[in-house]
Coordinates of C-alpha atoms and ligand atoms in Angstrom, one line a residue:
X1 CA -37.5 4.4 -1.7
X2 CA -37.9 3.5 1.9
X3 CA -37.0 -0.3 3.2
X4 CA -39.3 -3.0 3.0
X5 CA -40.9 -2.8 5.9
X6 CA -40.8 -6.6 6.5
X7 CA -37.5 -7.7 5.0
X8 CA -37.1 -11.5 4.2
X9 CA -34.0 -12.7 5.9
X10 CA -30.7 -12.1 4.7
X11 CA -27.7 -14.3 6.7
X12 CA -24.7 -15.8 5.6
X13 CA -22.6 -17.8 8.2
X14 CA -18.8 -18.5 8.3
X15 CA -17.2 -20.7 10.9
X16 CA -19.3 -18.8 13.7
X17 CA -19.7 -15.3 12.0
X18 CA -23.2 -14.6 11.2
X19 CA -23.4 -11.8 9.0
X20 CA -26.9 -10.2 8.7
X21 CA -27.7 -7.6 5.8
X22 CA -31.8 -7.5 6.1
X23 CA -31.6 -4.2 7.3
X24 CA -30.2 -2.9 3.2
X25 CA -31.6 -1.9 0.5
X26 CA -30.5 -4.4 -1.6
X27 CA -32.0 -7.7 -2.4
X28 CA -30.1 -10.1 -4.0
X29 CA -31.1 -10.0 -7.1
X30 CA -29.8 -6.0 -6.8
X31 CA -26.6 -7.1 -5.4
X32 CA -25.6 -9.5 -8.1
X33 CA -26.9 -6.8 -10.9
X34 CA -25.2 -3.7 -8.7
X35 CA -21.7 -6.2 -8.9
X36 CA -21.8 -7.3 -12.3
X37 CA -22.2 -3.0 -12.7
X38 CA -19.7 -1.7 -10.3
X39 CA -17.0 -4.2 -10.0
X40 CA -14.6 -4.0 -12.5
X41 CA -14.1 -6.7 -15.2
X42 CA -10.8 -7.8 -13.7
X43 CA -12.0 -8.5 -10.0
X44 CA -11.2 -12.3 -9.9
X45 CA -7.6 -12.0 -11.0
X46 CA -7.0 -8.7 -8.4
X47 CA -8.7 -11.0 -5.5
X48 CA -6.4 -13.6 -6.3
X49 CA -3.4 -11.7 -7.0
X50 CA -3.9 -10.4 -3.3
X51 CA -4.6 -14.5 -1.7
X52 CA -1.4 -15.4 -3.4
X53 CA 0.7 -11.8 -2.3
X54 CA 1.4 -10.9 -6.0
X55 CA -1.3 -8.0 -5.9
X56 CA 0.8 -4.5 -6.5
X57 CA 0.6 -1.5 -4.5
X58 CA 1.3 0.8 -7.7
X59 CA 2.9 3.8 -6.0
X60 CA 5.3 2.8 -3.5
X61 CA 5.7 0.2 -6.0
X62 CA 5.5 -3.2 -4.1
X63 CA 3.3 -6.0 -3.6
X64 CA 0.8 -6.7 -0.7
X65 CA 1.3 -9.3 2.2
X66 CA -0.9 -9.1 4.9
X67 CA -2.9 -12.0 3.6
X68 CA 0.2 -14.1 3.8
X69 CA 1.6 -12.9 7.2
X70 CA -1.5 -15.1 8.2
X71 CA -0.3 -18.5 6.3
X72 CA 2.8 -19.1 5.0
X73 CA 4.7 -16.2 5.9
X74 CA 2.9 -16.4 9.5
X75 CA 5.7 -15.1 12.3
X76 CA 4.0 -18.6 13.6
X77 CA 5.3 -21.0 11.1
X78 CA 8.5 -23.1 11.4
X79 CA 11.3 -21.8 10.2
X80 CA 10.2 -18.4 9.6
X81 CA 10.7 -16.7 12.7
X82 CA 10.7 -18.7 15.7
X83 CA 12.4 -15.8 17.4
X84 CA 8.6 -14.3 18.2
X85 CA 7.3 -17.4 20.0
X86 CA 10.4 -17.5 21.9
X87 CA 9.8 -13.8 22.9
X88 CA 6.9 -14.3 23.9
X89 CA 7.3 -17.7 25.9
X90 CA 10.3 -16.4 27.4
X91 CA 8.3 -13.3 29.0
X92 CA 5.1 -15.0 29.5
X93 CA 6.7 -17.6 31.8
X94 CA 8.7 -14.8 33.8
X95 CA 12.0 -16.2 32.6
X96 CA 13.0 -12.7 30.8
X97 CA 15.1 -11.0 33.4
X98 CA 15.4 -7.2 33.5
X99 CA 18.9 -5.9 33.4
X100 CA 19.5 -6.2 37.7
X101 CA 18.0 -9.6 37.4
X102 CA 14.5 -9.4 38.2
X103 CA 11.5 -10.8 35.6
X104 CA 9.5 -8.8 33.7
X105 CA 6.2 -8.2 34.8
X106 CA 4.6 -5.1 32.4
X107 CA 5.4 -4.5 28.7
X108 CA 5.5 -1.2 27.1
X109 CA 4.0 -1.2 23.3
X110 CA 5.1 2.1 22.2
X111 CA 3.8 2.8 18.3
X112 CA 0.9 4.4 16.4
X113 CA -1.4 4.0 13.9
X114 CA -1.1 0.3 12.6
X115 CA 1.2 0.0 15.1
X116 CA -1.2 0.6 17.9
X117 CA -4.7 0.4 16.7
X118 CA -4.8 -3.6 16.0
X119 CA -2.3 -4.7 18.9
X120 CA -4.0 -2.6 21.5
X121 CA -8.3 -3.3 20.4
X122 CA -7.6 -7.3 19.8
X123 CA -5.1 -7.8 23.2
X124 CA -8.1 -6.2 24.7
X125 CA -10.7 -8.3 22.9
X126 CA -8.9 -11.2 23.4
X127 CA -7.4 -10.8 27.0
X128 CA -9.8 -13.7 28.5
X129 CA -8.4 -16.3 26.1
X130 CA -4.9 -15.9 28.1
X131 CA -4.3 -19.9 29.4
X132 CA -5.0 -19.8 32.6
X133 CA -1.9 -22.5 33.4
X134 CA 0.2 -18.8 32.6
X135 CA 2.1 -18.6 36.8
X136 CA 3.5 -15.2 35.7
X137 CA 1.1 -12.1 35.4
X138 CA 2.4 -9.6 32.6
X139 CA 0.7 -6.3 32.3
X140 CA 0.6 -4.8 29.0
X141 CA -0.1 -0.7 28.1
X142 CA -0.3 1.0 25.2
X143 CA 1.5 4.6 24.4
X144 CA 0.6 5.8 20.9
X145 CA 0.1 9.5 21.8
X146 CA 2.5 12.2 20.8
X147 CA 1.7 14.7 23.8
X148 CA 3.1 12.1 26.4
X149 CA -0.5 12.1 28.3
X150 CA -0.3 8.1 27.9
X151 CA 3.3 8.1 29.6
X152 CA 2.1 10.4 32.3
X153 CA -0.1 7.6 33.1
X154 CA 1.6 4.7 32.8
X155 CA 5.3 5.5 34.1
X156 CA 4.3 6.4 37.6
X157 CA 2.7 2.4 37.7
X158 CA 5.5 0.3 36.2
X159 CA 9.1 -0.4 37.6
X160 CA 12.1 0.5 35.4
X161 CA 13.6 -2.7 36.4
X162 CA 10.6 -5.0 35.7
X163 CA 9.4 -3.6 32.1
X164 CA 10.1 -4.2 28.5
X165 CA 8.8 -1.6 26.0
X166 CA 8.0 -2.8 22.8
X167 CA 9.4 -0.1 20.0
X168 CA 6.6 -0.9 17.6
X169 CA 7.5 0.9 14.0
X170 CA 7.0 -0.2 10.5
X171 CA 9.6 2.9 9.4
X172 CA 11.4 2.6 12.9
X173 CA 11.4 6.5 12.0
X174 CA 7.8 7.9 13.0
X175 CA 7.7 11.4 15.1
X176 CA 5.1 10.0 17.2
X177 CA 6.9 7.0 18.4
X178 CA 10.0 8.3 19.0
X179 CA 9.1 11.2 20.7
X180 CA 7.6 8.3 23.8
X181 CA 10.6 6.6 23.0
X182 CA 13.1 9.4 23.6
X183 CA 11.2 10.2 27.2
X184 CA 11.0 7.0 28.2
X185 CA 15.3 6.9 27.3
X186 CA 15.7 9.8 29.8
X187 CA 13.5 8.0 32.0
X188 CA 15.6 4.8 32.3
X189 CA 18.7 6.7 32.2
X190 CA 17.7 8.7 35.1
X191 CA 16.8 5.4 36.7
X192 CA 19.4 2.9 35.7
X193 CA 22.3 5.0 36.4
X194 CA 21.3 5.6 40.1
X195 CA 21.7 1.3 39.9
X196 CA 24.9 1.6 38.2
X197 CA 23.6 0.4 34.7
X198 CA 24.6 2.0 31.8
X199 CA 22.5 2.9 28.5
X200 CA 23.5 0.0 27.0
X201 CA 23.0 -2.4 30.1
X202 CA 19.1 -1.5 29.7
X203 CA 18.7 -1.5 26.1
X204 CA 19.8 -5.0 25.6
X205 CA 16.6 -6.1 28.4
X206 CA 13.9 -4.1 28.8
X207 CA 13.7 -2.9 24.5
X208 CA 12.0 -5.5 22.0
X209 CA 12.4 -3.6 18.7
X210 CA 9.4 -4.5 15.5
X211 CA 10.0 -3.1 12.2
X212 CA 10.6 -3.5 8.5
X213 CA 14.0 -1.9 8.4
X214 CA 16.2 -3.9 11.3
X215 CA 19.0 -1.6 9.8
X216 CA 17.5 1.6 11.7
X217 CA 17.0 -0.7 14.6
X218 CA 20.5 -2.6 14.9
X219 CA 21.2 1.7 15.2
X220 CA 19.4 2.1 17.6
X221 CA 21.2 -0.3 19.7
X222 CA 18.7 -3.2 19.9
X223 CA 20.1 -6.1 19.9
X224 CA 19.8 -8.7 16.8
X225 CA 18.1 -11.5 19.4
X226 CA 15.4 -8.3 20.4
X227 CA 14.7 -7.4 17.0
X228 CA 11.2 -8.9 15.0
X229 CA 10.9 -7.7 11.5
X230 CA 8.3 -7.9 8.9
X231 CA 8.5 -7.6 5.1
X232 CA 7.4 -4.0 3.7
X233 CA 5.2 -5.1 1.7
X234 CA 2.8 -5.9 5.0
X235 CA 1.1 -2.5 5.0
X236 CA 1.1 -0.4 9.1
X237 CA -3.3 -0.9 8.8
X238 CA -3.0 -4.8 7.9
X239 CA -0.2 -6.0 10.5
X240 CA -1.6 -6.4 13.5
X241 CA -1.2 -10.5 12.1
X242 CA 3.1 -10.4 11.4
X243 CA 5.1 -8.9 14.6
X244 CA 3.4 -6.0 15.1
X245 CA 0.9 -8.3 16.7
X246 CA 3.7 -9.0 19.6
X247 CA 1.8 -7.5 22.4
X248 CA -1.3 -9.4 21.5
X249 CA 0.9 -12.0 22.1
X250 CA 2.4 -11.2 25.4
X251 CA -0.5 -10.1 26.4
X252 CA -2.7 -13.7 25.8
X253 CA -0.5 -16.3 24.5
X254 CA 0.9 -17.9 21.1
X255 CA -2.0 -20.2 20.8
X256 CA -5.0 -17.5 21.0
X257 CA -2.6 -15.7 18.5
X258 CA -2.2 -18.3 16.4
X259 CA -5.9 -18.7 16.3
X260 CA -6.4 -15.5 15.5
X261 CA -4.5 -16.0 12.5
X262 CA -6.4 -19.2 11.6
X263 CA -10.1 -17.5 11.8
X264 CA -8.8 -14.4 9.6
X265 CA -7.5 -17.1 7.2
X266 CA -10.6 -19.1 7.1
X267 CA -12.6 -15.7 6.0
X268 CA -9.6 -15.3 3.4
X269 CA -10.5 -18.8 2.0
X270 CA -14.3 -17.6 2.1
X271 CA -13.6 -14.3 0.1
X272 CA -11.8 -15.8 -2.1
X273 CA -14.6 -18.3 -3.3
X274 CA -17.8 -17.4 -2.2
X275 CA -20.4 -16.5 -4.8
X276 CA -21.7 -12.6 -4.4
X277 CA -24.4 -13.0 -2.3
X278 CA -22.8 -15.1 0.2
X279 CA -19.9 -13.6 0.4
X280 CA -19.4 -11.0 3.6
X281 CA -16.8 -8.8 3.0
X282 CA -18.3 -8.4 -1.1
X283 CA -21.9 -7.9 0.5
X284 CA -20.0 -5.5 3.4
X285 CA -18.8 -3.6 0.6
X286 CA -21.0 -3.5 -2.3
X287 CA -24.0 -2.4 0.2
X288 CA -21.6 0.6 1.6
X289 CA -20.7 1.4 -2.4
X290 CA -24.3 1.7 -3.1
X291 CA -25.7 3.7 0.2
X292 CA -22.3 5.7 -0.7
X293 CA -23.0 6.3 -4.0
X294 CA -26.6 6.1 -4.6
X295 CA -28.2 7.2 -0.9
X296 CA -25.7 10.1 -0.7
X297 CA -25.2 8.2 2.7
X298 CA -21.4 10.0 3.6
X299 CA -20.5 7.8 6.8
X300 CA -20.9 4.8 8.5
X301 CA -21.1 4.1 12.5
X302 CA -19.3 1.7 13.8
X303 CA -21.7 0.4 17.4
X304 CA -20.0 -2.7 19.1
X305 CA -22.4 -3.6 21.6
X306 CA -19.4 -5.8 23.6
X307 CA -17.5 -4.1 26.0
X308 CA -14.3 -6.1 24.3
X309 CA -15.0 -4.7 20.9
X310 CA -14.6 -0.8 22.6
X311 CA -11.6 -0.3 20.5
X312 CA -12.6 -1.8 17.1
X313 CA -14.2 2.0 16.0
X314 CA -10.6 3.7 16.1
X315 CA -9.0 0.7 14.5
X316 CA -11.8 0.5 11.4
X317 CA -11.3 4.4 11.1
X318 CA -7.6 4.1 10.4
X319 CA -8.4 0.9 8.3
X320 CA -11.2 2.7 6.0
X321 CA -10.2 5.8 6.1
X322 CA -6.4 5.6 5.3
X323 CA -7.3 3.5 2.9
X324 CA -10.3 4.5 1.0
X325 CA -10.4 8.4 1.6
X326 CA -8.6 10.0 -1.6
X327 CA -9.9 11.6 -4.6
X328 CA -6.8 10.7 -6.6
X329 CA -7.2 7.0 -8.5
X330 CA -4.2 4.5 -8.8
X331 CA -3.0 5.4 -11.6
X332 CA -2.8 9.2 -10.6
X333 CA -6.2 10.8 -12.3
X334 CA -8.0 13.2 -10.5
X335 CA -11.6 11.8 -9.0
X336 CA -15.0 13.3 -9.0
X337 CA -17.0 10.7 -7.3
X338 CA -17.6 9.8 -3.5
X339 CA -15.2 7.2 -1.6
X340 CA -14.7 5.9 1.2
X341 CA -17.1 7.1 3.6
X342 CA -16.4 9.1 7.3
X343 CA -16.2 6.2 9.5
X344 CA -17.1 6.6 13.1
X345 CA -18.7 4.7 16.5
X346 CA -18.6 3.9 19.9
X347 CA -19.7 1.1 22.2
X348 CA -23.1 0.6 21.7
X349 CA -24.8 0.7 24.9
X350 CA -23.0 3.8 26.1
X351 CA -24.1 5.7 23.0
X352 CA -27.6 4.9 23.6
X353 CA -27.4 7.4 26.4
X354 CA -25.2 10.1 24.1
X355 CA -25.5 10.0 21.0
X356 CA -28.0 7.5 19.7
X357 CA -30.6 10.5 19.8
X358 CA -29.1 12.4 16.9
X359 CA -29.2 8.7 14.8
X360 CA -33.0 8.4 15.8
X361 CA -34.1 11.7 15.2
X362 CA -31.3 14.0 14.4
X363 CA -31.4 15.1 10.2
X364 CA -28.5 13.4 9.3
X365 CA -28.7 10.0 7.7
X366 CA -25.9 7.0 8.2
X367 CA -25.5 3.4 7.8
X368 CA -23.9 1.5 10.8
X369 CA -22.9 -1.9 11.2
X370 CA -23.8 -3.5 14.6
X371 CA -21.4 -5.6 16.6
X372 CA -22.8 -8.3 19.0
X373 CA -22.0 -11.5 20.5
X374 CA -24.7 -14.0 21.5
X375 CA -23.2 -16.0 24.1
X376 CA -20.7 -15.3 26.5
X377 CA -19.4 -18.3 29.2
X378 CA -18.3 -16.5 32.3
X379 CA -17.1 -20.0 33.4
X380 CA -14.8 -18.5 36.0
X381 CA -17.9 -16.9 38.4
X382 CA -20.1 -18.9 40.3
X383 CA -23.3 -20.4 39.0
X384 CA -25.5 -17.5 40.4
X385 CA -23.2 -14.6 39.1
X386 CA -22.8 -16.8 35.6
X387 CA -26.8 -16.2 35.4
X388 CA -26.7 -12.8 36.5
X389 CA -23.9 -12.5 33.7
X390 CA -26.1 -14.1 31.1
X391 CA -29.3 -12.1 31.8
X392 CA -27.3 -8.9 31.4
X393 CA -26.1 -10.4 28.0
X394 CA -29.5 -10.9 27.0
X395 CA -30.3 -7.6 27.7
X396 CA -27.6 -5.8 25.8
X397 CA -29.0 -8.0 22.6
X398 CA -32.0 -6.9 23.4
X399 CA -31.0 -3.4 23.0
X400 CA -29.2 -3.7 20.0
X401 CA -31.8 -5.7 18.0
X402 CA -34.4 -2.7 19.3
X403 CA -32.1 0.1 18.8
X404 CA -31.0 -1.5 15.1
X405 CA -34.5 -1.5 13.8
X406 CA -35.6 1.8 15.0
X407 CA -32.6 2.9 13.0
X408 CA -33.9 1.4 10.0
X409 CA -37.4 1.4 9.8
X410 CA -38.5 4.3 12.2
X411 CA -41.9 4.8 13.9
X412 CA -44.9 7.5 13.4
X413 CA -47.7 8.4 15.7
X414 CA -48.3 11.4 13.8
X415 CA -46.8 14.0 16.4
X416 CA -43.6 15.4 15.1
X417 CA -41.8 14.4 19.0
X418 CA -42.3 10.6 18.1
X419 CA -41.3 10.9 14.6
X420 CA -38.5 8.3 14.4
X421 CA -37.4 9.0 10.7
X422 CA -35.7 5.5 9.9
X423 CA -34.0 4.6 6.6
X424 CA -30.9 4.1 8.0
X425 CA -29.3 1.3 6.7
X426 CA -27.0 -1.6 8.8
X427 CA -25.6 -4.7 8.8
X428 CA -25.7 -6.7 12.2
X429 CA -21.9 -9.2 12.6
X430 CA -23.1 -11.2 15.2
X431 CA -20.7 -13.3 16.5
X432 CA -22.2 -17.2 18.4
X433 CA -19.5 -16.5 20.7
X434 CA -16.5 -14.8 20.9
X435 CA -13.4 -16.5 20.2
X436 CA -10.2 -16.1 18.9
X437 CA -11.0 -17.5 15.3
X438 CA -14.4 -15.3 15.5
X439 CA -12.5 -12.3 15.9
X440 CA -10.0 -13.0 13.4
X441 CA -12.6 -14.0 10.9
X442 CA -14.2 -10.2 11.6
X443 CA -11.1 -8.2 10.9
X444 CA -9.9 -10.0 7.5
X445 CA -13.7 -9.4 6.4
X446 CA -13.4 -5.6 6.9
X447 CA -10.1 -5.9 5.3
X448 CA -11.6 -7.4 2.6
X449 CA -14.1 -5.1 2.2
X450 CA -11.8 -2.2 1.8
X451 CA -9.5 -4.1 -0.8
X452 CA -13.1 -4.5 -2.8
X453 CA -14.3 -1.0 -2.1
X454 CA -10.8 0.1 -3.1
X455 CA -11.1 -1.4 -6.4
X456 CA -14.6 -0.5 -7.3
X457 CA -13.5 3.2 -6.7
X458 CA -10.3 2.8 -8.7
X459 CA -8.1 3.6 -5.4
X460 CA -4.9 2.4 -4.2
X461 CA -5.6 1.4 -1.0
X462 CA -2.4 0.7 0.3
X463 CA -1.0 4.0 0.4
X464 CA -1.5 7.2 2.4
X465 CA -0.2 10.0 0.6
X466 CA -2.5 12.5 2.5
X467 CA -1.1 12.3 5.7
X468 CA 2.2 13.5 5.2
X469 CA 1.8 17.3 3.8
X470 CA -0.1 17.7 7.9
X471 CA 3.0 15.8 9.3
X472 CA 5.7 18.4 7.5
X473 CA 3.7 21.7 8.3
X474 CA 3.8 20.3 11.9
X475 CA 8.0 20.5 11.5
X476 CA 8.2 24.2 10.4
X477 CA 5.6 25.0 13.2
X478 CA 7.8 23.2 15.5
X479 CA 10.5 24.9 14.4
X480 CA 9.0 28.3 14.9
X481 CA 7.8 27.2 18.6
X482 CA 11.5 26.1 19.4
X483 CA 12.7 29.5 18.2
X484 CA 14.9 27.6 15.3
X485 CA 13.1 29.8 12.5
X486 CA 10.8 33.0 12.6
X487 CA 8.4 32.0 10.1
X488 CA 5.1 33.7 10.7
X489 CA 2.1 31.3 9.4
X490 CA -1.3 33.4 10.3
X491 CA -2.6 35.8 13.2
X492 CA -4.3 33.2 14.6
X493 CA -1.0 30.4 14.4
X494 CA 1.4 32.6 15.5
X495 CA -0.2 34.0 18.4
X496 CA -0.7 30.5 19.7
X497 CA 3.0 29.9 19.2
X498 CA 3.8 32.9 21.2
X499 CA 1.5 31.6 24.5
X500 CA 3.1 28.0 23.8
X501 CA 6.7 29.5 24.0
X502 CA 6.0 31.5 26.9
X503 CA 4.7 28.3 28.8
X504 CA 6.1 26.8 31.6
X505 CA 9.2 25.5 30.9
Ligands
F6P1 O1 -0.4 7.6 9.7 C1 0.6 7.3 8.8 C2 1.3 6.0 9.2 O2 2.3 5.8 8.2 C3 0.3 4.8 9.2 O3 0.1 4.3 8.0 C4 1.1 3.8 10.1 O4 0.3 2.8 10.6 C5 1.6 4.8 11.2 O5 1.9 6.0 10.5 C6 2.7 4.3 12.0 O6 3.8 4.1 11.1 P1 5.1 3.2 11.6 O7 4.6 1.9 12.0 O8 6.0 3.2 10.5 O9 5.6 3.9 12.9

């Protein structure tokens, strides 16, 4: 059944999020009969269960806090940790001196996965919300990758003796991390000893450590005053709002962090008590359950069409995806049903000119959301720059309201090259502005939408069993490339090996 071709509108607005779901299938009347089908019977006491942090995570056999790492177990709040707005003041105001007595002026986050994605996409979202009063400029990278092509970049530009690196690690244990953190040891070494500072010297002020186990981080020789730690039970996708979030932080400010927190909380307080069909994240995720299920729909594209949004597809993949992509239920049975969908994207007006072609005409069929912002002050240009600004922010809604429709309905003038096939469904977050709150308010709805797609499907979402078979393979392969064992894996493996080994070393 195609889309109405001239769908009634479909908005719901929270504290300056407009969601709009026109562009699905679903009325709602269909939404409130596909829910009273699809969720299960126990849905209110599981939503509350995870507002109050008593919801379990069944396998590894804790509960889940994220939701609380934004109210009353906030890194913000009295008394729980007031050595992260001290951190964070300290280097902001250029009074954190480097080990030979000069202030910081760049920080290092050094983590992956949850410890990268939300940190690195909302310090870039957010960057313009930095005070302005702030005297001291502080530079903040991010080095997530494994193969060290982040630290080839961003070594030569900072100074040994002006930088803190932030050792970002749930585990304090992943590969990833400490393979950057172990080059950028030999790199300060190298440094520090030509100064006549030893190890220790530069450990204790240039390394912030942020994990759930402080033992493995008190061994690594961070000191107690450097170390942030968060409860386990905050899982790597969902803590960008408890210490992992430092270098959102450093890089604009307590308050814009703390009102980060407050927006994500206020979209908490919605989910929790909206009815169905004014409810985002239930809508976000009962629409995706039935284009899933019902359109054979496999994937969903992610198209911010705000240049600040650019890193909000990598950060929904690990968020979905980790999540929601098993075939394995809770409790352990095997599935035979669809999940959580492929989840992909890129920056809106960019893919118009790569690979929006394929969505308009290409075979395959997708739902996307649409990411936009309607206003945008550029209150530090002059007045005729501020209207050029405007125009040009006119014109990338423009584009994504065209673009979004074409998607859905498609157009026909009977000659197969126009034939724009349409029935692509999407759902348009539109935010009146950005702001801190806004932004916030966006990410708890997603992660609300996985928690509800989680339990429609029967999943634990708060585990990621898959990705650790890849991660141990990788060990005996290393092994093999390192000559420690001879293990042969296939022709095509161990001829690869043999041209790594003989490499350039
Ligand atoms: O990809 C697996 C994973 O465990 C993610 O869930 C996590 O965000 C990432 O690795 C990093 O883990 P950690 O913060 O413990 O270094």
């Amino acid at each position: 059944m195609p889309m109405d071709s001239q769908p009634p509108l479909r908005q719901v607005t929270v504290d300056g999020v407009v969601f709009d779901w026109s562009y699905q299938f679903l009325t709602p009347e269909a939404i409130e009969a596909f829910a009273a089908k699809r969720l299960p019977e126990n849905f209110n006491e599981q939503r509350a269960a995870l507002m109050n942090g008593t919801f379990v995570n069944i396998s590894e056999n804790r509960t889940v806090s994220h939701v609380l790492s934004r109210g009353d177990q906030s890194v913000l709040r009295d008394g729980h940790d007031a050595r992260f707005v001290r951190i964070v003041k300290k280097l902001r105001s250029g009074n954190w001196l480097g080990a030979t007595g000069k202030p910081i002026t760049d920080v290092v986050n050094i983590g992956v996965g949850g410890s990268d994605l939300g940190p690195l996409m909302t310090s870039f979202a957010l960057r313009e919300f930095a005070s302005d009063i702030q005297q001291h400029h502080l530079n903040t990278h991010f080095v997530s990758s494994m193969d060290g092509g982040q630290l080839y970049a961003v070594l030569p530009i900072v100074n040994p003796e002006t930088t803190v690196f932030i050792i970002a690690s749930k585990s304090f244990g992943t590969l990833d991390t400490f393979a950057n953190v172990d080059t950028v040891k030999v790199w300060m070494n190298e440094h520090f000893k030509r100064v006549g500072k030893t190890e220790q010297d530069w450990l204790e002020h240039h390394v912030i450590g942020v994990s759930a186990t402080p033992k493995k981080m008190t061994e690594y020789g961070i000191p107690p005053a450097h170390q942030l730690t968060f409860d386990q039970s905050v899982g790597g996708r969902f803590s960008m709002w408890s210490a992992i979030g430092l270098a959102i932080a450093t890089t604009c400010g307590v308050e814009v962090f703390r009102r980060l927190q407050e927006g994500a909380r206020l979209m908490d307080e919605h989910f929790a008590s909206a009815p169905v069909t004014e409810n985002i994240p239930m809508l976000m995720a009962l629409c995706g359950v039935y284009n899933r299920e019902e359109r054979n729909i496999n994937n969903l594209a992610v198209l911010p069409y705000d240049g600040r949004f650019r890193h909000m597809p990598s950060y929904l993949q690990q968020l979905d995806m980790e999540s929601n992509g098993k075939q394995c239920t809770a409790t352990g049975e095997k599935i035979d049903y669809p999940t959580g969908p492929l989840i992909w994207g890129g920056f809106g007006p960019n893919g118009q000119h790569a690979f929006f072609q394929h969505l308009h005409q290409g075979y395959d069929s997708f739902a996307a959301d649409f990411l936009l912002v309607l206003h945008r002050a550029a209150k530090r240009f002059l007045p005729e720059v501020q209207e050029s600004l405007a125009d040009q922010q006119e014109l990338s809604v423009a584009n994504c309201l065209a673009h979004r429709k074409l998607m859905a309905y498609g157009s026909d003038d009977g000659t197969a090259r126009n034939y724009y096939p349409g029935n692509n469904p999407n759902n348009l977050i539109a935010l009146k502005e950005l702001t801190p709150e806004s932004f916030g308010a966006i990410i708890a709805a997603y992660e609300h939408k996985v928690f509800t797609q989680g339990l429609i499907w029967g999943l634990n979402s708060f585990d990621q069993p898959g990705v650790e078979l890849g991660k141990k393979i990788a060990e005996k392969t290393l092994d093999a490339i390192q000559g420690r064992s001879s293990e042969s894996f296939d022709p095509s493996t161990d001829a690869l090996i043999q041209s790594c080994q003989i490499g350039v070393r």
